[in-house]
Amino acid sequence: MGISVEEVRKVAMLARLLLDDEELQAMSEQLTKILDYMELLRRVETSNVEPLAHPLELVSVFRPDQLAASLPREQALACAPRHDGQCYLVPAVLGEL
Amino acid sequence: MNQPYEIVIGLEVHVQLLTESKLFCGCSTKFGAPPNTQTCPVCIGMPGVLPVMNRKAFELALKTALALNCEIARFTKWDRKNYYYPDLPKGYQISQYDLPLSRNGYLEIRDPSTGSCRRVRIIRVHLEEDAGKSMHDEVAGKADSRIDLNRAGTPLLEIVTRPDIRSPAEAKLFLTELKLLLNYLEVSDCNMQEGSLRVDANINLHVTTPEGVVPTPIVEVKNMNSFRAVERALSYEAARQYAEFLETGKRLGEVPKQTRGWDEDAQITREQRTKEESSDYRYFPDPDLVPVITSEAELQAIRTSVGELPAALRSRLESTWGITAYDSEVLVHQGRAFVDYFEQLARVCGDGKLAANWMQQDIARVLNDQEITIEQFRLSADQLGELLRMIPERRLDTRRAREVFNKMLETRQTTAELVAQMGSVELDDRQIEDICRRLLAENPKTVSDIKSGKIKAVGGLVGQAKKINPNVDPARVRELCLRLIEEMD
Ligand SMILES: [Zn+2]
């Protein structure tokens, strides 16, 4: 069990992380160690344990369908690197080839 | 034309739920607000915020799933679907992966021309949040894209069908029936223009060849902005896939799945750039949301709120009122209030077929002309029923009833008043003239009074005319008598 440099490269791309060869190598080694540890855990007998969807014992937490104040637009846009006062501006997103 | 292939279509429909606030925060879901005025730290993904599920959204989702005959999961949870796109501020969408709130349903569709029914199976119905909206400046090619996050976090229902649909027309039929169902459930307004109903389709062909049936690669078609567009896009796509198959011979599995967008102006589909590695969403349970457990009592409460659904309603109208499948189709399509009016009308006039005809012709015409809904129509079903009842009772013919109906719309007078006034049969011009001539001959005194300027005296003649025949139109008698007297000189 392990994770190759190629696999790390793919996951890094999906997570939009730019890693150089050295970092990819390091990540591959560290993640392999983590996966080895998971492999160890996998050996524990769990057939009688119910799968856990959430560590908290709470379930069914809801809020009523009620309006609350939204942020003033200036404040919402303030954190963006670029905006035009109405919208966030990002490099062109193209739908077609 | 008999094509050597079968078309196989599955649909993925996203429906915006009718809630006041978003799925995980209190921002408004109202359409049309200025960009970025309905956002808060939760829905724009600021660090440290926590989503809390909107109860109404969850209930509407369950209601829809029940109406679609789905199995409801007693235990359901939410997962993060990870991908990067500028309109997705958190970098993930909160959706449902392995434990959706419902699965294995179906929707029955009936072809109105043949009356034949087909079941389209539903794989799953789940609840997720919407993304924001990106706007591109088409003209300035390289310009920035502008992002509006008002829609981010709006509750969406995702409804996925099995590939059970066999033609573009059937796809449209399914969508029409689904939309009607959602309207009856009052879970969504299904307004495609405002994006509250969106459709993607997966389509391929099963081509019959000398070597057996060959499936072509599956294509996902997007950007279809109306049900008509869905039908056209799928027809185009089927023809395109067949031509491509003849040219390349490529079959399912030999090329990666393609996404194509419908170009409404050009009426063609075009290949789209897909989000890289988009199949790899690395789902994992959202630690910020706890699972939801639904009790039998809660489920029962929602079950009772479902009410009578279009398919059941149609059969009931047909059996109760003896109307045709076509009639019930049209009536039910107009919505619950229209059907309620119809049923009351049929009850009062005692003739379902007659009531159905009037609903589809006279009433529909008035609603259309006045651009109003049945709720705003000024005649009650009881009033109109009183009038229509006179037709089978042979007290009024249809033509006269129509005139009384039009008068009722103008005057607020009751059916009884109008029929007494207008009579039950319209007289032709010749008959009225005969009555007038006879009256003038019998009343020389009145005639000379009128000649000498006492126009009011004509009233006496009108009164006598009504005694001779209550069907005369008093205004016409008056007008005709005066004209005949004038012509005497
Ligand atoms: Zn918000």
Coordinates of C-alpha atoms in Angstrom, one line a residue, chain B residues 141-460:
Chain B
G141 CA -13.8 37.6 -25.6
K142 CA -11.0 37.9 -23.1
A143 CA -12.8 40.1 -20.6
D144 CA -13.3 39.0 -17.0
S145 CA -16.2 36.8 -15.9
R146 CA -18.5 38.4 -13.3
I147 CA -19.8 36.4 -10.4
D148 CA -23.1 36.8 -8.6
L149 CA -23.4 34.7 -5.5
N150 CA -27.1 35.5 -4.8
R151 CA -28.1 32.0 -5.9
A152 CA -25.3 30.2 -4.0
G153 CA -26.8 28.1 -1.3
T154 CA -30.3 28.0 -2.7
P155 CA -32.0 24.6 -2.0
L156 CA -32.1 22.4 -5.0
L157 CA -33.6 19.0 -5.5
E158 CA -31.8 16.7 -7.9
I159 CA -34.0 14.2 -9.6
V160 CA -32.2 11.5 -11.6
T161 CA -34.0 9.1 -13.9
R162 CA -32.9 5.8 -15.2
P163 CA -32.3 5.7 -19.0
D164 CA -35.9 4.7 -19.5
I165 CA -36.9 7.4 -21.9
R166 CA -37.1 6.3 -25.6
S167 CA -37.6 9.5 -27.6
P168 CA -37.1 13.2 -27.5
A169 CA -40.9 13.6 -27.4
E170 CA -41.1 11.3 -24.5
A171 CA -38.5 13.4 -22.7
K172 CA -40.7 16.4 -23.1
L173 CA -43.7 14.5 -21.9
F174 CA -41.8 13.3 -18.8
L175 CA -40.7 16.9 -18.0
T176 CA -44.2 18.3 -18.5
E177 CA -45.6 15.7 -16.2
L178 CA -42.9 16.3 -13.6
K179 CA -43.4 20.0 -13.7
L180 CA -47.1 19.6 -13.3
L181 CA -46.5 17.3 -10.3
L182 CA -44.2 19.8 -8.7
N183 CA -46.7 22.6 -9.2
Y184 CA -49.5 20.5 -7.6
L185 CA -47.1 19.7 -4.7
E186 CA -46.3 23.4 -4.4
V187 CA -42.7 22.6 -3.9
S188 CA -41.3 24.6 -6.8
D189 CA -42.5 27.2 -9.3
C190 CA -40.5 25.4 -12.0
N191 CA -39.7 28.6 -13.9
M192 CA -37.1 27.7 -16.5
Q193 CA -36.4 31.3 -17.4
E194 CA -35.5 32.1 -13.8
G195 CA -33.5 28.9 -13.5
S196 CA -35.7 27.2 -11.0
L197 CA -35.9 24.1 -13.2
R198 CA -32.9 22.9 -15.1
V199 CA -32.5 19.9 -17.2
D200 CA -29.4 17.9 -18.4
A201 CA -29.8 14.8 -20.5
N202 CA -27.7 11.7 -21.1
I203 CA -28.3 10.2 -24.5
N204 CA -27.0 7.5 -26.7
L205 CA -28.2 5.1 -29.3
H206 CA -28.6 1.4 -29.5
V207 CA -27.9 0.8 -33.2
T208 CA -29.0 -2.4 -34.8
T209 CA -26.1 -3.7 -37.0
P210 CA -25.5 -7.0 -38.7
E211 CA -23.2 -7.9 -35.7
G212 CA -25.9 -7.1 -33.2
V213 CA -27.0 -4.1 -31.2
V214 CA -24.2 -1.6 -30.6
P215 CA -24.5 1.2 -28.0
T216 CA -22.9 4.5 -29.0
P217 CA -20.9 6.6 -26.6
I218 CA -23.1 8.5 -24.1
V219 CA -23.2 12.3 -24.4
E220 CA -24.4 14.7 -21.8
V221 CA -26.4 17.5 -23.2
K222 CA -26.7 20.8 -21.3
N223 CA -27.9 24.4 -21.7
M224 CA -31.5 23.5 -22.7
N225 CA -33.6 26.4 -21.7
S226 CA -37.1 25.1 -22.4
F227 CA -38.9 21.8 -22.8
R228 CA -39.1 22.5 -26.5
A229 CA -35.3 23.0 -26.5
V230 CA -34.9 19.7 -24.8
E231 CA -36.9 18.0 -27.4
R232 CA -35.0 19.7 -30.3
A233 CA -31.6 19.2 -28.7
L234 CA -32.2 15.5 -28.2
S235 CA -33.5 15.0 -31.7
Y236 CA -30.5 16.8 -33.1
E237 CA -28.2 14.9 -30.9
A238 CA -29.7 11.5 -31.9
A239 CA -29.2 12.3 -35.6
R240 CA -25.7 13.6 -35.0
Q241 CA -24.7 10.5 -33.0
Y242 CA -26.0 8.2 -35.7
A243 CA -24.1 10.1 -38.4
E244 CA -21.0 10.0 -36.2
F245 CA -21.4 6.3 -35.6
L246 CA -21.7 5.6 -39.4
E247 CA -18.5 7.6 -39.9
T248 CA -16.3 6.4 -37.1
G249 CA -18.0 3.2 -35.8
K250 CA -17.0 4.3 -32.3
R251 CA -19.0 2.5 -29.6
L252 CA -19.7 3.0 -25.9
G253 CA -16.5 2.9 -23.8
E254 CA -14.2 3.6 -26.7
V255 CA -14.1 7.4 -26.1
P256 CA -14.5 9.4 -22.9
K257 CA -17.9 10.7 -22.0
Q258 CA -18.5 14.0 -23.8
T259 CA -20.5 17.0 -22.7
R260 CA -22.3 19.1 -25.4
G261 CA -24.2 22.4 -25.0
W262 CA -27.3 23.2 -26.9
D263 CA -27.0 26.3 -29.0
E264 CA -30.5 27.7 -29.3
D265 CA -29.6 30.2 -32.1
A266 CA -27.8 27.7 -34.3
Q267 CA -30.1 24.8 -33.2
I268 CA -27.1 22.5 -32.8
T269 CA -25.2 21.0 -29.9
R270 CA -21.5 21.9 -29.5
E271 CA -18.8 20.2 -27.6
Q272 CA -18.1 21.8 -24.2
R273 CA -15.0 22.0 -22.2
T274 CA -15.6 19.9 -19.1
K275 CA -14.2 20.7 -15.7
E276 CA -11.0 18.8 -15.7
E277 CA -11.2 15.4 -14.0
S278 CA -14.8 16.4 -13.1
S279 CA -15.6 12.8 -12.3
D280 CA -13.2 12.9 -9.4
Y281 CA -15.2 14.9 -6.9
R282 CA -13.6 13.2 -3.8
Y283 CA -16.8 13.1 -1.9
F284 CA -16.6 12.8 1.8
P285 CA -19.2 13.4 4.7
D286 CA -19.6 17.0 5.6
P287 CA -18.4 17.3 9.2
D288 CA -20.3 20.5 9.6
L289 CA -23.7 18.8 9.2
V290 CA -25.2 16.1 11.3
P291 CA -27.2 13.3 9.8
V292 CA -31.0 13.5 9.7
I293 CA -33.2 10.7 11.0
T294 CA -36.8 10.8 10.0
S295 CA -39.4 9.1 12.2
E296 CA -42.5 7.3 10.9
A297 CA -44.7 10.0 12.5
E298 CA -42.9 12.7 10.6
L299 CA -43.1 10.8 7.4
Q300 CA -46.8 10.2 7.9
A301 CA -47.4 13.9 8.4
I302 CA -45.7 14.7 5.2
R303 CA -47.5 11.9 3.4
T304 CA -50.8 13.4 4.4
S305 CA -49.7 16.8 3.0
V306 CA -49.1 15.4 -0.4
G307 CA -52.7 15.6 -1.6
E308 CA -54.2 14.4 -4.8
L309 CA -51.7 14.2 -7.6
P310 CA -52.2 14.8 -11.3
A311 CA -52.4 11.2 -12.5
A312 CA -54.9 10.2 -9.8
L313 CA -56.8 13.4 -10.3
R314 CA -57.1 12.7 -14.1
S315 CA -58.5 9.2 -13.5
R316 CA -61.0 10.5 -10.9
L317 CA -62.2 13.3 -13.1
E318 CA -62.7 10.8 -16.0
S319 CA -64.7 8.3 -13.9
T320 CA -66.7 10.9 -11.8
W321 CA -67.7 13.2 -14.6
G322 CA -67.5 11.0 -17.7
I323 CA -65.1 13.2 -19.5
T324 CA -62.5 12.0 -22.0
A325 CA -58.8 11.4 -21.3
Y326 CA -58.1 14.4 -23.5
D327 CA -60.4 16.6 -21.5
S328 CA -59.0 15.5 -18.1
E329 CA -55.5 16.1 -19.5
V330 CA -56.3 19.7 -20.4
L331 CA -58.2 20.5 -17.2
V332 CA -55.5 19.1 -14.9
H333 CA -52.8 20.8 -16.8
Q334 CA -54.4 24.2 -15.9
G335 CA -53.7 23.6 -12.2
R336 CA -55.7 22.7 -9.1
A337 CA -57.8 25.9 -8.9
F338 CA -59.0 25.4 -12.5
V339 CA -60.0 21.8 -11.7
D340 CA -61.8 22.8 -8.5
Y341 CA -63.8 25.4 -10.5
F342 CA -64.6 22.7 -13.1
E343 CA -65.8 20.3 -10.5
Q344 CA -68.1 22.8 -8.9
L345 CA -69.4 23.9 -12.3
A346 CA -70.1 20.3 -13.2
R347 CA -71.8 19.7 -9.9
V348 CA -74.2 22.7 -10.3
C349 CA -75.0 22.2 -14.0
G350 CA -75.1 18.5 -13.6
D351 CA -73.2 17.8 -16.8
G352 CA -69.5 17.1 -16.7
K353 CA -68.9 17.0 -20.4
L354 CA -70.7 20.4 -20.8
A355 CA -68.8 21.9 -18.0
A356 CA -65.5 20.6 -19.4
N357 CA -66.3 22.1 -22.8
W358 CA -67.1 25.5 -21.3
M359 CA -63.9 25.4 -19.2
Q360 CA -61.8 24.7 -22.2
Q361 CA -63.5 27.1 -24.6
D362 CA -65.4 30.1 -23.1
I363 CA -63.7 30.3 -19.8
A364 CA -60.2 29.6 -21.1
R365 CA -60.8 32.3 -23.8
V366 CA -61.8 34.9 -21.2
L367 CA -58.9 34.1 -18.9
N368 CA -56.6 34.3 -21.9
D369 CA -58.0 37.6 -23.2
Q370 CA -58.0 39.2 -19.8
E371 CA -54.7 37.7 -18.8
I372 CA -56.1 36.5 -15.5
T373 CA -56.2 33.2 -13.6
I374 CA -59.3 31.3 -12.6
E375 CA -59.0 32.7 -9.1
Q376 CA -59.5 36.2 -10.6
F377 CA -62.4 35.2 -12.8
R378 CA -65.5 37.2 -11.8
L379 CA -68.2 34.6 -12.2
S380 CA -68.4 32.0 -9.6
A381 CA -68.8 28.4 -10.5
D382 CA -72.3 28.5 -8.9
Q383 CA -73.4 31.5 -11.0
L384 CA -72.2 30.0 -14.2
G385 CA -73.5 26.6 -13.2
E386 CA -77.0 28.1 -12.9
L387 CA -76.8 29.3 -16.5
L388 CA -75.3 26.1 -17.9
R389 CA -78.0 24.0 -16.2
M390 CA -80.5 25.6 -18.5
I391 CA -78.9 24.0 -21.6
P392 CA -79.6 20.3 -20.8
E393 CA -83.0 21.4 -19.3
R394 CA -83.7 22.8 -22.8
R395 CA -84.5 26.2 -21.4
L396 CA -81.7 27.8 -23.3
D397 CA -79.7 26.9 -26.4
T398 CA -75.9 27.1 -26.4
R399 CA -75.8 30.2 -28.5
R400 CA -78.1 32.1 -26.2
A401 CA -76.2 30.8 -23.2
R402 CA -73.1 32.2 -24.6
E403 CA -74.7 35.6 -25.0
V404 CA -76.0 35.5 -21.5
F405 CA -72.5 34.5 -20.4
N406 CA -71.0 37.5 -22.1
K407 CA -73.6 39.8 -20.6
M408 CA -72.9 38.4 -17.2
L409 CA -69.3 39.3 -17.6
E410 CA -70.2 42.9 -18.4
T411 CA -73.1 43.6 -16.1
R412 CA -72.9 41.7 -12.8
Q413 CA -76.6 40.8 -13.3
T414 CA -77.6 37.3 -12.2
T415 CA -78.5 34.5 -14.6
A416 CA -82.2 34.7 -13.8
E417 CA -82.3 38.5 -14.3
L418 CA -80.5 38.3 -17.6
V419 CA -82.5 35.4 -19.0
A420 CA -85.8 37.1 -18.0
Q421 CA -84.5 40.2 -19.8
M422 CA -82.9 38.7 -22.8
G423 CA -85.2 35.7 -23.2
S424 CA -84.0 32.3 -23.8
V425 CA -83.9 32.3 -27.6
E426 CA -82.5 35.0 -29.7
L427 CA -84.9 36.2 -32.4
D428 CA -83.8 37.0 -35.8
D429 CA -84.2 40.4 -37.4
R430 CA -87.2 39.4 -39.4
Q431 CA -89.1 38.2 -36.3
I432 CA -88.4 41.4 -34.5
E433 CA -89.4 43.5 -37.4
D434 CA -92.7 41.6 -37.7
I435 CA -93.5 42.2 -34.0
C436 CA -92.6 45.9 -34.4
R437 CA -94.7 46.4 -37.5
R438 CA -97.7 44.7 -35.8
L439 CA -97.3 46.9 -32.8
L440 CA -97.2 50.1 -34.8
A441 CA -100.3 49.1 -36.7
E442 CA -102.2 48.3 -33.5
N443 CA -101.1 51.5 -31.7
P444 CA -101.7 54.6 -34.0
K445 CA -102.0 56.8 -30.9
T446 CA -98.6 55.9 -29.7
V447 CA -97.1 56.3 -33.2
S448 CA -98.5 59.9 -33.5
D449 CA -97.3 60.7 -30.0
I450 CA -93.8 59.7 -31.0
K451 CA -94.0 61.6 -34.3
S452 CA -94.9 64.7 -32.3
G453 CA -91.7 64.3 -30.3
K454 CA -92.8 62.3 -27.2
I455 CA -90.1 59.7 -27.8
K456 CA -90.6 58.3 -24.3
A457 CA -93.9 56.7 -25.5
V458 CA -91.9 54.1 -27.3
G459 CA -91.5 52.4 -23.9
G460 CA -95.1 51.3 -24.1

